[in-house]
Coordinates of C-alpha atoms and ligand atoms in Angstrom, one line a residue:
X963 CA -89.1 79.2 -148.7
X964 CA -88.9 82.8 -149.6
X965 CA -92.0 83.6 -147.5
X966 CA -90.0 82.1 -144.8
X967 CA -87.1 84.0 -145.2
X968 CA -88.8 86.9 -145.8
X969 CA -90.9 86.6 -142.2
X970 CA -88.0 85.8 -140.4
X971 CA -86.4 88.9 -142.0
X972 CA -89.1 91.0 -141.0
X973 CA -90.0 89.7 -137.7
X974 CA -86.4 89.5 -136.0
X975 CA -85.8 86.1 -136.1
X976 CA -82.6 86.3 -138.6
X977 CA -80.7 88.8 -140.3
X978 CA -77.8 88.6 -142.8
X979 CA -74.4 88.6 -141.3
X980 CA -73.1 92.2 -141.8
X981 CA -76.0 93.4 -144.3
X982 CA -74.9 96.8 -144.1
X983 CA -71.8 96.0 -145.9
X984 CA -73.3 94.1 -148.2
X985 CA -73.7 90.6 -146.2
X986 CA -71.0 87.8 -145.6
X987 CA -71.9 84.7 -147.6
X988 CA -71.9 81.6 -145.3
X989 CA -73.4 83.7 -141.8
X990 CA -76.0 85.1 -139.9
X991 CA -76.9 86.7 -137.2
X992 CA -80.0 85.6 -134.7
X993 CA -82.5 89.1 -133.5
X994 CA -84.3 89.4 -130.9
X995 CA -86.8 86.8 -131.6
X996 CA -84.1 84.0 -133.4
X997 CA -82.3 84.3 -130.5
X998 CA -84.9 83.5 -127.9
X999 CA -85.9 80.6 -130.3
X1000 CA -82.7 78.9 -130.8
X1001 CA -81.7 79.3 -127.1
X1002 CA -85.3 77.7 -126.2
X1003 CA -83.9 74.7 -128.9
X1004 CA -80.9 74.4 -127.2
X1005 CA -82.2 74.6 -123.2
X1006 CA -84.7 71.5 -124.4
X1007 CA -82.0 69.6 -126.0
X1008 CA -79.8 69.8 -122.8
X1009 CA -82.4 69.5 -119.9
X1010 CA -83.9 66.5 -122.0
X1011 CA -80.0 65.3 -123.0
X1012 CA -77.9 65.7 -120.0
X1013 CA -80.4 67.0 -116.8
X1014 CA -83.0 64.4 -117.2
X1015 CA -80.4 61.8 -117.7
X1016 CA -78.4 59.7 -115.0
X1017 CA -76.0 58.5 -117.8
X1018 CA -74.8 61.7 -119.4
X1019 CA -72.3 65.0 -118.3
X1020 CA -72.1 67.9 -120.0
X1021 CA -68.6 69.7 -121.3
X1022 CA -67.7 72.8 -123.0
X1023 CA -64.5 72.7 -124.5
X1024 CA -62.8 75.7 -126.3
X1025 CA -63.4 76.1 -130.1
X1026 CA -59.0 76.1 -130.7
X1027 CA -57.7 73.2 -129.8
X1028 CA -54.3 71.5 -130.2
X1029 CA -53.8 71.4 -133.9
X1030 CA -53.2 67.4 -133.3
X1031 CA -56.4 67.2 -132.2
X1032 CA -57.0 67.8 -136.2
X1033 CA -54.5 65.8 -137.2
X1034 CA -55.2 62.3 -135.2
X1035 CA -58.9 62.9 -135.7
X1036 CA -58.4 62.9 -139.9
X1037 CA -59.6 66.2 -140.5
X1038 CA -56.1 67.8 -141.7
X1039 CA -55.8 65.3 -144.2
X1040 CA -59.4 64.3 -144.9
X1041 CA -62.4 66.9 -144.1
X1042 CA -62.5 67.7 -147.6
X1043 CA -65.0 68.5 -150.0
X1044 CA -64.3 67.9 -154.0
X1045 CA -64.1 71.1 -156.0
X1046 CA -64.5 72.4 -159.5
X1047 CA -63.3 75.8 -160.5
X1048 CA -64.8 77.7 -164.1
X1049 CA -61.6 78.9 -165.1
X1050 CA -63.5 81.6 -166.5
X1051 CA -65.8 82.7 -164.4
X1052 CA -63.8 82.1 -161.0
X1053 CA -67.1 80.4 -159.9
X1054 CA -66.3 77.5 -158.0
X1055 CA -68.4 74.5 -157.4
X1056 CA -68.8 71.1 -154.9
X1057 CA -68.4 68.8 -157.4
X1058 CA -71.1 66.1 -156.2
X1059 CA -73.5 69.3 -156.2
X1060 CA -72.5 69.4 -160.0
X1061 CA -74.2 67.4 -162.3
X1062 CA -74.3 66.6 -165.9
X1063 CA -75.4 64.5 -168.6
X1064 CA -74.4 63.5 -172.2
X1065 CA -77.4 64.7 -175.1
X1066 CA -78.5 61.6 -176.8
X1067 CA -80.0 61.9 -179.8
X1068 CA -80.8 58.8 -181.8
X1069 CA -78.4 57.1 -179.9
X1070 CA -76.1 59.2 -180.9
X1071 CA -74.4 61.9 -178.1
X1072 CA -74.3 65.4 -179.3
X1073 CA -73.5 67.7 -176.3
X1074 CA -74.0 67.8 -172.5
X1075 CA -75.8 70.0 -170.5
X1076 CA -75.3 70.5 -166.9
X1077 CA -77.3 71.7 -163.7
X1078 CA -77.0 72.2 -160.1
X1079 CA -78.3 70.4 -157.6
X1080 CA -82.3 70.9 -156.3
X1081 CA -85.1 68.9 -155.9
X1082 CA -85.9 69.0 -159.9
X1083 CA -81.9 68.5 -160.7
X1084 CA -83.4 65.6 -163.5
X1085 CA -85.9 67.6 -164.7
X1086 CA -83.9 70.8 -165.3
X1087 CA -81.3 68.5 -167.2
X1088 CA -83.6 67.1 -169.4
X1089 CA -85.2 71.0 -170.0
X1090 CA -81.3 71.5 -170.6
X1091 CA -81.4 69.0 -173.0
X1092 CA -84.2 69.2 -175.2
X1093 CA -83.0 73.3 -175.3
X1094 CA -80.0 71.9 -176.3
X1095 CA -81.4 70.2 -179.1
X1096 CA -83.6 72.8 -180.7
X1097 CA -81.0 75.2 -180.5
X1098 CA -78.6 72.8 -182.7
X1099 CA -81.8 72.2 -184.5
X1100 CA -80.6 68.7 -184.5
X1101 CA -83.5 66.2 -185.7
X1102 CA -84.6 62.8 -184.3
X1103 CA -85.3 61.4 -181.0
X1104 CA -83.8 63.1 -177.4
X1105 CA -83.1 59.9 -175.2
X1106 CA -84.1 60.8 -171.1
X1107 CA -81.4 61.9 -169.6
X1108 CA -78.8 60.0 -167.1
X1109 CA -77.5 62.3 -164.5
X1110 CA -74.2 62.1 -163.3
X1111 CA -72.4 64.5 -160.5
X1112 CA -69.0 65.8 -161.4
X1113 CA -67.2 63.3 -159.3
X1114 CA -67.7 60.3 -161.6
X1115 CA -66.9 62.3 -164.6
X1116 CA -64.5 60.4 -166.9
X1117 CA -61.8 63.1 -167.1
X1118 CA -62.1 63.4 -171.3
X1119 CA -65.9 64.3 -170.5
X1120 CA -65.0 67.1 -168.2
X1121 CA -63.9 69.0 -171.0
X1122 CA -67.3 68.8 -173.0
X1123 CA -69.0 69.8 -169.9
X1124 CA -70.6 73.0 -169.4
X1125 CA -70.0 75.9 -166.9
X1126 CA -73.1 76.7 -165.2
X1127 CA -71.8 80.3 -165.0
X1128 CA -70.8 80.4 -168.7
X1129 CA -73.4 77.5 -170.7
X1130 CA -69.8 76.6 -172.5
X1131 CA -67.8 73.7 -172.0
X1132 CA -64.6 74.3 -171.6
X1133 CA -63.7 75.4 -168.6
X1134 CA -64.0 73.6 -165.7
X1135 CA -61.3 72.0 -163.8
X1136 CA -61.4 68.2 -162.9
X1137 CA -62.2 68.0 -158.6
X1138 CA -59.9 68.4 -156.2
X1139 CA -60.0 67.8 -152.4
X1140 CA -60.5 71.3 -150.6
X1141 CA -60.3 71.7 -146.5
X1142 CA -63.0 73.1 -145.4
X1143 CA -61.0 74.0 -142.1
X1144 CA -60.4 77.4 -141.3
X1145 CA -57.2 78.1 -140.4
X1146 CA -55.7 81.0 -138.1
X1147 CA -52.7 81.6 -136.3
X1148 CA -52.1 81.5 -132.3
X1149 CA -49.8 83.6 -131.3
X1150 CA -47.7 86.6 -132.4
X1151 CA -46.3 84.6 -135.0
X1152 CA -47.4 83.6 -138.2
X1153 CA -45.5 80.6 -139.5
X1154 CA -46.3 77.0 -139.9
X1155 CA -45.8 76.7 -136.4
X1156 CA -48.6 78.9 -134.6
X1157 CA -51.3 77.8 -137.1
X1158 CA -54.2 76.5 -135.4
X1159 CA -57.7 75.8 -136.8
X1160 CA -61.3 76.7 -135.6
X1161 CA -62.6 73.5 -134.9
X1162 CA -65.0 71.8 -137.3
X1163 CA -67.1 69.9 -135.0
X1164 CA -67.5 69.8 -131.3
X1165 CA -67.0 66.1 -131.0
X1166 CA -63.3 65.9 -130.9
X1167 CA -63.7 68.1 -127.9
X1168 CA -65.0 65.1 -125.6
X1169 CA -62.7 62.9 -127.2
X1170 CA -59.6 64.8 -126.2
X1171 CA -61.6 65.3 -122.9
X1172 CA -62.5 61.9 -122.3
X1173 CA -59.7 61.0 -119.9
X1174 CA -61.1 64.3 -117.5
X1175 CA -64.1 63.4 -117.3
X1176 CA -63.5 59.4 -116.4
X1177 CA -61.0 60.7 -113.8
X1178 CA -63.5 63.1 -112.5
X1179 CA -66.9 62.7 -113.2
X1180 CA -68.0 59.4 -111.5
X1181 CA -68.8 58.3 -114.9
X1182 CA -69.5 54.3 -115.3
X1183 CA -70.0 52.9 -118.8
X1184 CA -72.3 53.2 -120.9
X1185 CA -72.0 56.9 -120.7
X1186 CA -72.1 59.8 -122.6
X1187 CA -70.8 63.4 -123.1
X1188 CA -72.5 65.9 -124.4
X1189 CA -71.8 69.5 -126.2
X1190 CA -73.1 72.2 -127.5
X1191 CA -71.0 74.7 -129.5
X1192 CA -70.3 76.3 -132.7
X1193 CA -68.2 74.8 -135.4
X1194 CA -67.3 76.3 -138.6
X1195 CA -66.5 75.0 -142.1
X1196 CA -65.2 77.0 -144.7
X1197 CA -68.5 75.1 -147.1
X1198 CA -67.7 75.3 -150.8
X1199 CA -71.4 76.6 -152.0
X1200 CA -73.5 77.4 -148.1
X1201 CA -77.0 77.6 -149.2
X1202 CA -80.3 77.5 -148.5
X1203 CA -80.2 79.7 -146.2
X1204 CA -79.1 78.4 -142.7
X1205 CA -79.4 75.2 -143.7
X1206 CA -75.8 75.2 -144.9
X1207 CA -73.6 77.9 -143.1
X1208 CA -69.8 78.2 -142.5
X1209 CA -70.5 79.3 -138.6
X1210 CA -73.3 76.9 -137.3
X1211 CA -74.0 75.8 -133.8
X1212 CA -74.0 71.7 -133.0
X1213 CA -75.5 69.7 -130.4
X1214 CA -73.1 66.5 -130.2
X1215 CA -73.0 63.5 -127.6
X1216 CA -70.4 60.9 -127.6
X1217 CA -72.3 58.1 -126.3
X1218 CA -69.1 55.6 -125.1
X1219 CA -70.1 51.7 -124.8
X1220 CA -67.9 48.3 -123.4
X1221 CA -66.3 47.0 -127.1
X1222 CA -68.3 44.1 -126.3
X1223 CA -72.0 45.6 -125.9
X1224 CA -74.4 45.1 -128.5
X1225 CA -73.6 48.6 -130.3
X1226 CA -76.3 48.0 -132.6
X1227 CA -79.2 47.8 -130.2
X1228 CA -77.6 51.0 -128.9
X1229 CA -77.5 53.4 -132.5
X1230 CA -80.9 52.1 -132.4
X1231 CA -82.1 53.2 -129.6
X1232 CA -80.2 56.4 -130.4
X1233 CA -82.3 56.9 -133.7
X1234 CA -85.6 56.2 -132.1
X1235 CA -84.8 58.7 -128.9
X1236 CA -83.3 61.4 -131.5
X1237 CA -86.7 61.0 -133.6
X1238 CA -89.1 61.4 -131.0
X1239 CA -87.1 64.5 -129.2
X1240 CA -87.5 66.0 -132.4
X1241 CA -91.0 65.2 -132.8
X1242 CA -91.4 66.8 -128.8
X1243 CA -90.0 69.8 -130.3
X1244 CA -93.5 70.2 -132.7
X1245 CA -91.5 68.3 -135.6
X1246 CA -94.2 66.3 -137.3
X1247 CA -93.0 63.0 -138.2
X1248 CA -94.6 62.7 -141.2
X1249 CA -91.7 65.2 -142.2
X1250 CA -88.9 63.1 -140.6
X1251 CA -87.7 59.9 -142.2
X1252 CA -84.7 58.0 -142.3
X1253 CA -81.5 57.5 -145.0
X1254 CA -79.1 54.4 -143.8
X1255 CA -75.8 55.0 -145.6
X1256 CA -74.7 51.9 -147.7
X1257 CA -71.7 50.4 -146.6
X1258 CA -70.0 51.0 -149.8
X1259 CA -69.8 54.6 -148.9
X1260 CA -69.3 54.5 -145.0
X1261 CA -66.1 55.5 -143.6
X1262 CA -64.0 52.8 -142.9
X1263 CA -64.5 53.3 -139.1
X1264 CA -67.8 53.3 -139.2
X1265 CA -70.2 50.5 -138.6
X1266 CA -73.3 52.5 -139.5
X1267 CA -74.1 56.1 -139.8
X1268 CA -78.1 56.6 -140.0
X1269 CA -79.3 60.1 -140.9
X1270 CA -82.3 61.8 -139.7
X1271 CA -83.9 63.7 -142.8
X1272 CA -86.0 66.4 -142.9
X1273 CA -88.6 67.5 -145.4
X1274 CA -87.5 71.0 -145.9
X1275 CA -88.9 73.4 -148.9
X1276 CA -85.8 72.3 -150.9
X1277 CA -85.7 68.8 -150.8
X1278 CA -85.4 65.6 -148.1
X1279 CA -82.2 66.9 -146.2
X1280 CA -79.9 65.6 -143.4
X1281 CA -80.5 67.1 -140.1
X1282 CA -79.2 64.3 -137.5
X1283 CA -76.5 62.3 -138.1
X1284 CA -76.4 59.0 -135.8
X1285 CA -73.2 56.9 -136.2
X1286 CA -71.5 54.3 -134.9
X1287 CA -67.9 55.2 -134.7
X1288 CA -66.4 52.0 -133.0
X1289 CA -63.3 53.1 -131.1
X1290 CA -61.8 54.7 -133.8
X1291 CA -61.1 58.4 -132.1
X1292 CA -60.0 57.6 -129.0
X1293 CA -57.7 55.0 -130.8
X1294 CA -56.2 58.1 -132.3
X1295 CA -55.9 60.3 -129.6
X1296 CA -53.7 57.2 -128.0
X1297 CA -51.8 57.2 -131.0
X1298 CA -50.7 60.5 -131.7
X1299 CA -51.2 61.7 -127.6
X1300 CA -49.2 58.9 -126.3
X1301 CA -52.1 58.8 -123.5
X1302 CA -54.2 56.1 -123.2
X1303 CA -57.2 56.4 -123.7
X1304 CA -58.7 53.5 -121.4
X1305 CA -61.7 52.9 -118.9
X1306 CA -61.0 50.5 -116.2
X1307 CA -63.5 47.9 -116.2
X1308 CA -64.6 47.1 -113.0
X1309 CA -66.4 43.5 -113.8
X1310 CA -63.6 41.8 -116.2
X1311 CA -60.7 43.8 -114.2
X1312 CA -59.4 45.2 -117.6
X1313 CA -59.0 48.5 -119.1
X1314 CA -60.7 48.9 -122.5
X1315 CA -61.1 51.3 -125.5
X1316 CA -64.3 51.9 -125.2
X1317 CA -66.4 52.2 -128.6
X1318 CA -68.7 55.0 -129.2
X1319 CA -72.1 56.0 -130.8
X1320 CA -72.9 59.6 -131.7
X1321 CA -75.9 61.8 -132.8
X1322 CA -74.7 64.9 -133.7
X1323 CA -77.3 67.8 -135.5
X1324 CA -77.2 71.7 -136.1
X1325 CA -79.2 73.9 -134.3
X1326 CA -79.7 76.2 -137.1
X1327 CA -80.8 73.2 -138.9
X1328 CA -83.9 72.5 -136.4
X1329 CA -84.2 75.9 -136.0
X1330 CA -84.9 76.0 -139.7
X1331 CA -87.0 73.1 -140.0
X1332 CA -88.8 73.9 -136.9
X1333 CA -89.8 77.5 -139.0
X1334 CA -90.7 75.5 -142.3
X1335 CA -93.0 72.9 -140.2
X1336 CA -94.6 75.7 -138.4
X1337 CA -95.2 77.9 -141.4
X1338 CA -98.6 78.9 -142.4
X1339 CA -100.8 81.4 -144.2
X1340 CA -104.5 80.7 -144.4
X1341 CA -108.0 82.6 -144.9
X1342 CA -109.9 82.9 -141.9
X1343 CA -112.9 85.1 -140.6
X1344 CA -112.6 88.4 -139.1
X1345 CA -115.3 89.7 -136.1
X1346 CA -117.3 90.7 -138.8
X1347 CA -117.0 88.0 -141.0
X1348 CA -114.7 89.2 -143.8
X1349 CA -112.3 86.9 -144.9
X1350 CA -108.4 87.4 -144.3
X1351 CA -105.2 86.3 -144.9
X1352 CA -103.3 85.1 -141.5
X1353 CA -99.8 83.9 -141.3
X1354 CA -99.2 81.9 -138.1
X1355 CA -95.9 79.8 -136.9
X1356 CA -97.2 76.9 -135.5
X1357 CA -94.5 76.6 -133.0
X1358 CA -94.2 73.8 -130.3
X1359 CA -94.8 76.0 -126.6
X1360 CA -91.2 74.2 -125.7
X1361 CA -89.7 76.7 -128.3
X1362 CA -92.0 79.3 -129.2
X1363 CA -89.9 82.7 -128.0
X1364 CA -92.8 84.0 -126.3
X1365 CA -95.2 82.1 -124.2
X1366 CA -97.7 83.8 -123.9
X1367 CA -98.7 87.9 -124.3
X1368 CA -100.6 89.7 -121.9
X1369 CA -103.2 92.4 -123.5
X1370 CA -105.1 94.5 -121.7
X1371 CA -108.5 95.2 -123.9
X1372 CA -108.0 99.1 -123.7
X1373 CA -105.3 101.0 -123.2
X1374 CA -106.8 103.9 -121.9
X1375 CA -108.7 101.9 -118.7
X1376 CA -106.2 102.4 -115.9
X1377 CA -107.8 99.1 -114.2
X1378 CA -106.8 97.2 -117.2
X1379 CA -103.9 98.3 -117.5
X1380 CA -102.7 97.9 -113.9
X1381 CA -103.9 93.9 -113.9
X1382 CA -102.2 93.3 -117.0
X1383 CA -99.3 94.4 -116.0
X1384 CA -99.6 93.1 -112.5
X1385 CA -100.2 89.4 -114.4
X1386 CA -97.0 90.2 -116.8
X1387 CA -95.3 90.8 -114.3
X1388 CA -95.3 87.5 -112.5
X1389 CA -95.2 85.7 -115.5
X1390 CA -91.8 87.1 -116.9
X1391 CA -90.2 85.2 -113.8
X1392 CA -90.7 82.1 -115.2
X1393 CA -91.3 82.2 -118.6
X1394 CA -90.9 84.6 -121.8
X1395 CA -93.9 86.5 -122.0
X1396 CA -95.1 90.3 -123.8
X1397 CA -97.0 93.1 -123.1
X1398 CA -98.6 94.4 -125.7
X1399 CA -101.5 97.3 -125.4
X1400 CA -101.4 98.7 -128.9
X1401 CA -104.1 98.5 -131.3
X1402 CA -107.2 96.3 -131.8
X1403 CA -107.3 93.6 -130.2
X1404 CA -107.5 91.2 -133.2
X1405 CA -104.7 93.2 -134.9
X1406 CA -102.6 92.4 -131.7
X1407 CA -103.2 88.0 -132.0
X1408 CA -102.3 88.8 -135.4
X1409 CA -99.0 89.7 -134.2
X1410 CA -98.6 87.1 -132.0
X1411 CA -99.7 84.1 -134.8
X1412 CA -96.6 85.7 -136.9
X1413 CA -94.2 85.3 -134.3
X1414 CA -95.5 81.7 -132.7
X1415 CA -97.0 82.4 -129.4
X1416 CA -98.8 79.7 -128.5
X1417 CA -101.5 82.2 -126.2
X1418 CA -102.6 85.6 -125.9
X1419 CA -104.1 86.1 -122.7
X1420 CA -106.8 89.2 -122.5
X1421 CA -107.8 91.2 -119.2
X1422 CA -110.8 92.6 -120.0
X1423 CA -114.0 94.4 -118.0
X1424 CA -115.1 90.3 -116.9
X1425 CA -111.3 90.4 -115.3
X1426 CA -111.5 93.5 -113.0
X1427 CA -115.5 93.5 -112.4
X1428 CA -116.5 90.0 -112.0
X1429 CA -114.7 87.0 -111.6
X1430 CA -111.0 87.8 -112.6
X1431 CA -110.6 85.6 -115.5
X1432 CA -108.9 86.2 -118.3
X1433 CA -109.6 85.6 -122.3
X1434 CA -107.5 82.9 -123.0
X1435 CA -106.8 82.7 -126.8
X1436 CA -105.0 79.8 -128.7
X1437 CA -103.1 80.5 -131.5
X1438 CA -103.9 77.1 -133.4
X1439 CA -107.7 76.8 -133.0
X1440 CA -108.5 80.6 -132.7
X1441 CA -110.7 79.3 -130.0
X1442 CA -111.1 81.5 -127.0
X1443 CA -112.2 80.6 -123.6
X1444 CA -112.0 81.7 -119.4
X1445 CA -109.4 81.1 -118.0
X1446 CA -108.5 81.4 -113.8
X1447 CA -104.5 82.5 -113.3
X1448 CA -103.9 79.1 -111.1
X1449 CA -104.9 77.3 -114.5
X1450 CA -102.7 79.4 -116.8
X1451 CA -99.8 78.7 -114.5
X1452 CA -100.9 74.9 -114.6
X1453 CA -101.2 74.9 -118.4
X1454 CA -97.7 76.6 -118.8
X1455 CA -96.2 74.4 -116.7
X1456 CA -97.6 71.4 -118.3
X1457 CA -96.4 72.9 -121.6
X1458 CA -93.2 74.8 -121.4
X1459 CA -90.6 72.3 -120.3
Ligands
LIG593 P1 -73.7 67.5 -144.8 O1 -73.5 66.2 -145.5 O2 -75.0 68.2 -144.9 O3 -72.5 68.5 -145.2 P2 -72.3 66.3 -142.6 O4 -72.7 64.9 -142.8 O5 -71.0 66.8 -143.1 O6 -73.5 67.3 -143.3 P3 -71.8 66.1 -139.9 O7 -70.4 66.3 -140.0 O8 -72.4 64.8 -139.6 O9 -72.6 66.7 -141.1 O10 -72.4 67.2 -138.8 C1 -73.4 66.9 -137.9 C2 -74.6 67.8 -138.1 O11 -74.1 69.2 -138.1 C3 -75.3 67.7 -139.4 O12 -76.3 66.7 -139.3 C4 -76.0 69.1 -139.5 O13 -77.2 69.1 -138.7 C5 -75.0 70.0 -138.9 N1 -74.2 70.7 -139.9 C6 -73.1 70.1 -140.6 N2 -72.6 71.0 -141.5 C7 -73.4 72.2 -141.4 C8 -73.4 73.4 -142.0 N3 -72.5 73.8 -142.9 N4 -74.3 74.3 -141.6 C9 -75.3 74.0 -140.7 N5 -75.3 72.8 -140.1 C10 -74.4 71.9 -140.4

């Protein structure tokens, strides 16, 4: 992960929100290469979501919205997230990120230890543990320990339990809901009144919006509509990187059905179109699997919430969420509007509710997984045979910010030059593309690998004195080959869509 971070540091992808004053927990900012990256994520996810689609409109509601929206949507009283203060340290904690467990010695307990979450959180409680012990030097026989996060805590263990800041027990707090909406005020007032929140997902946009678009949009159900925006959540402990940000960008679609359609052959049809747009994106599926929530632990609204994960550096994590929210929100919105929140049924003659499957992901978590997947350093051969180290993103041509870069061989050959940048620039039309003329040749597809261009395309003496092909060179293989222009446009068009 830290090479990761580290390349997408020094190659422009993603910088620390306002680094020179020391950095903003929670945000980023996307450079010039992050930038051209996440807008090529977002561009595939519409063209493929709403453009190629008969059945789906787009929308782009504002990120304020009526602070009922909040409250007939739950959030005000429920988007909450259970925390744990160390009274001593100030450090504060997401209490099911917070786990524990007694040390049992000969049956017997004798302390608790305590750990954060990661892929290893067992393993670093029963290091914890056995530390625990020889410290004490208490004799006889450490028991494996049972891990338990701070939420199901009996309130007379919380006080035996351990800051991670401090290693004492002592003084954490028992958890207590915190919403993670941010608040502000609209207005030249600041009283109860004018506050308003930034909006915590996009969804409730085409909710509120729904009646709009039915009176507008020549919509007939099923039909969905789709957004893409940022959200923010004031997130207790945002970490790993983007993976968990309080400004994040969300690509949501309200998929609305007939209350009598069989929903469940739709959220599943849902999962597998979500799975394999994320697999034409260059995800491998090998890293993708699938985490149904149990019904204990559903919302009561839902009929099934299905979560895409992804096998990132730190663990199996959510990126998609897929749920079936019957008609639960625009039940609300009729509630607390007084609008209703119908679609007139042209075969039965009745106006409905209807119900409502969504698949809602993060950009900057596919933009993240898309960098881990793609991440590589390996040995490989030089011209002269000397082994070196290359690092090369892997990135799908959909995505990649650059397409392809143009070299001429020399810089100093006028006739080079001129056709390379002749060939540039048509390309730059169409597609992202770079010139690049400095250095060795080799040293200049090194550049490239780092940054995921899929081709380097060479004009060389062959180009201007023979034929006019180019060197075509692929990143993945290394392989190089001829190459006419006609068939470079052909192969970009096949693969940049
Ligand atoms: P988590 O359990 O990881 O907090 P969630 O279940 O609350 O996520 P949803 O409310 O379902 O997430 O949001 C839909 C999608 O938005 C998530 O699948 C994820 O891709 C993205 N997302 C949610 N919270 C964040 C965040 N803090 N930073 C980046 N992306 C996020």
């Amino acid at each position: 992960m830290d090479a990761i971070v580290a390349l997408a540091k020094r190659r422009g992808f993603i910088f620390q929100s306002s680094e020179i004053y020391g950095g903003l927990t929670g945000f980023f900012d996307y450079g010039p290469l992050g930038v051209e990256l996440k807008k090529n994520i977002r561009d595939c996810w519409w063209n493929d979501m709403v453009r190629r689609r008969e059945d789906i409109v787009g929308l782009e509601s504002s990120i304020i919205m009526h602070p009922k929206v909040w409250e007939a949507s739950g959030h005000v009283a429920g988007f909450t997230d259970p925390l744990v203060d160390c009274k001593v340290s100030k450090q504060r904690y997401r209490a099911d990120q917070l786990f524990f467990a007694p040390v049992v010695v000969d049956g017997k307990t004798v302390g608790h230890v305590s750990a954060l979450e990661s892929e290893k959180t067992t393993e670093d409680l029963q290091a914890a543990a056995e530390s625990f012990k020889r410290k004490k030097a208490i004799q006889g026989t450490l028991a494996p320990v049972q891990p338990r996060d701070m939420t199901e805590a009996r309130p007379e263990e919380i006080a035996l339990i351990p800051s991670p800041a401090t290693g004492e027990p002592g003084s954490l707090t028992e958890p207590r809901a915190f919403n993670m909406m941010f608040e502000t005020h609209v207005g030249p007032m600041r009283d109860s009144a004018s506050v308003a929140y930034l909006r915590p997902e996009t969804a409730q946009g085409m909710f509120a919006d729904f009646r709009n678009v039915v009176d507008t949009g020549r919509v007939k159900l099923p039909f969905g509509i789709a957004q893409i925006g940022k959200s923010f959540r004031n997130e207790i402990t945002p970490r790993n990187f983007i993976f968990r940000s309080r400004e994040f960008e969300q690509m949501e679609m309200e998929y609305f059905i007939h209350p009598d359609a069989d929903w469940l052959a739709c959220h599943e049809e849902w999962l597998k179109w979500c799975r394999e747009w994320l697999m034409s994106i260059g995800l491998p599926d090998s890293h993708l699997s699938l985490h149904e929530h149990p019904k204990a632990k559903l919302a009561f609204y839902s009929r099934r919430t299905v979560d895409i994960m992804f096998r990132y550096p730190f663990g199996v994590q959510e990126l998609w969420g897929i749920a079936a929210r019957s008609d639960y929100d625009l039940q609300q919105h009729q509630k607390f509007s007084g609008v209703p929140q119908v679609y007139f049924d042209e075969a039965t003659k009745q106006k409905v509710v209807p119900h409502v499957i969504e698949p809602a992901v993060g950009v900057d978590r596919i933009l993240l997984a898309v960098l881990c997947a793609g991440y590589a350093e390996e040995d490989v051969k030089d011209e002269k045979g000397n082994v070196e180290k290359r690092t090369v993103l892997r990135l799908s041509p959909r995505v990649a910010p650059i397409k392809v870069a143009v070299l001429p061989l020399l810089k100093n050959k006028e006739a080079l030059v001129s056709r390379a940048r002749e060939l540039h620039a048509r390309l730059k039309r169409r597609y992202a593309v770079f010139y690049d003329e400095a250095g060795a040749i080799g040293r200049r597809y090194r550049r490239q690998d780092e940054i995921g261009t899929p081709w380097c395309v060479t004009i060389d003496f062959d180009t201007i004195e023979k034929d006019g092909t180019f060197t075509l060179r692929d990143r993945d293989s290394m392989q190089q080959r001829r190459i006419t222009e006609a068939e470079l446009i052909a192969l970009l068009d096949e693969k940049v869509y």
